[in-house]
């Protein structure tokens, strides 16, 4: 939409119309009481390149259509996308998934213990990082390929599909071999080359929102994966940076219904990284489910006090079944069944 100044002449309005028509967009001139607005229906990128802001009589150019295309529910994709992982359906409004496991794979024994506990408690999938993005380069960065092999063993025993972070394109093949869902971490949400790699691998992707990213940016990041022909994308709200420091991050619960409204992709919420402490994890998870989330991803540890990474926010294995039951009850009220096989 091009808004003309109140002083714009008829000739200036015509000049804008003519320039718009060179791109093939459909032009509608709407004279108002004070100003004239000119609607341009069609390719927004082509219009953006015309430099209309610099023309005489133009007050401002206001984009009306959304910047995200493939992730949008606005253009042609009105039906919700259902991501299917080894028989577990995520999205669509009648199912709910619970992804649980350690922040990071530390040892075989720790991972197997946690995997067995979350499976017994009714989890849909197992999470666990083998490659960890750490704020400090001196912190534990994960067991790497050895960690992925442990996760594969846990899947073989429990039957739970594995969600693990793709941190670096050089490990794409080994991640493809061992993980059922590729997580793109918050810090990599805008690593566009990595998003394209994840899109090309063709596996379901769990795309986390960047620490300081807007929802528009999250959906445009999703477009990078979708444009590679990979439709199996789940969005994840995991808390954002705000002035509030009482919680580790501020869980943006408004993001859940907003994303459900503007996108066809399933929305998962990570209460663990947002909370930073375990006593907030259940209430945040319940709130997320009530707000319409299609699933929860939560951290669990058999010895949270000894955990190498994110211990304070990890739920203890012995409390997991009760946690899952509480979350399941809210999901039931929202008309959703826990997805598991
Ligand atoms: C994680 O899930 O372990 C993780 C590092 O999350 P985020 O990228 O959201 O910080
Ligand atoms: Mn973590």
mmCIF file of N, CA, C and O and ligand atoms in Angstrom, residues 103 127 132 248 273 299 309-310 313, ligand 2:
data_model
loop_
_atom_site.group_PDB
_atom_site.id
_atom_site.type_symbol
_atom_site.label_atom_id
_atom_site.label_comp_id
_atom_site.label_asym_id
_atom_site.label_seq_id
_atom_site.Cartn_x
_atom_site.Cartn_y
_atom_site.Cartn_z
ATOM 1 N N UNK A 103 19.584 -32.839 29.139
ATOM 2 C CA UNK A 103 20.109 -31.732 28.341
ATOM 3 C C UNK A 103 21.170 -32.309 27.414
ATOM 4 O O UNK A 103 21.123 -32.133 26.213
ATOM 5 N N UNK A 127 14.801 -36.721 24.191
ATOM 6 C CA UNK A 127 15.702 -35.648 23.767
ATOM 7 C C UNK A 127 17.081 -35.910 24.374
ATOM 8 O O UNK A 127 17.205 -36.608 25.391
ATOM 9 N N UNK A 132 26.764 -29.788 21.903
ATOM 10 C CA UNK A 132 26.120 -28.739 22.695
ATOM 11 C C UNK A 132 26.659 -27.351 22.363
ATOM 12 O O UNK A 132 27.867 -27.144 22.356
ATOM 13 N N UNK A 248 15.221 -17.527 33.879
ATOM 14 C CA UNK A 248 16.391 -17.562 32.991
ATOM 15 C C UNK A 248 16.092 -16.824 31.682
ATOM 16 O O UNK A 248 16.917 -16.068 31.182
ATOM 17 N N UNK A 273 14.304 -24.466 29.582
ATOM 18 C CA UNK A 273 15.287 -23.406 29.351
ATOM 19 C C UNK A 273 14.726 -22.038 29.707
ATOM 20 O O UNK A 273 15.466 -21.138 30.083
ATOM 21 N N UNK A 299 13.587 -31.120 30.109
ATOM 22 C CA UNK A 299 14.838 -31.772 30.507
ATOM 23 C C UNK A 299 14.658 -32.594 31.788
ATOM 24 O O UNK A 299 14.036 -32.137 32.753
ATOM 25 N N UNK A 309 25.326 -30.161 32.731
ATOM 26 C CA UNK A 309 24.730 -29.029 32.029
ATOM 27 C C UNK A 309 23.262 -28.885 32.437
ATOM 28 O O UNK A 309 22.512 -29.861 32.411
ATOM 29 N N UNK A 310 22.853 -27.686 32.818
ATOM 30 C CA UNK A 310 21.439 -27.376 33.090
ATOM 31 C C UNK A 310 20.788 -28.213 34.191
ATOM 32 O O UNK A 310 19.564 -28.446 34.166
ATOM 33 N N UNK A 313 17.505 -26.913 36.245
ATOM 34 C CA UNK A 313 16.182 -26.924 35.610
ATOM 35 C C UNK A 313 15.703 -28.339 35.277
ATOM 36 O O UNK A 313 14.569 -28.517 34.822
HETATM 37 MN MN1 LIG B 2 19.798 -27.631 28.202
#
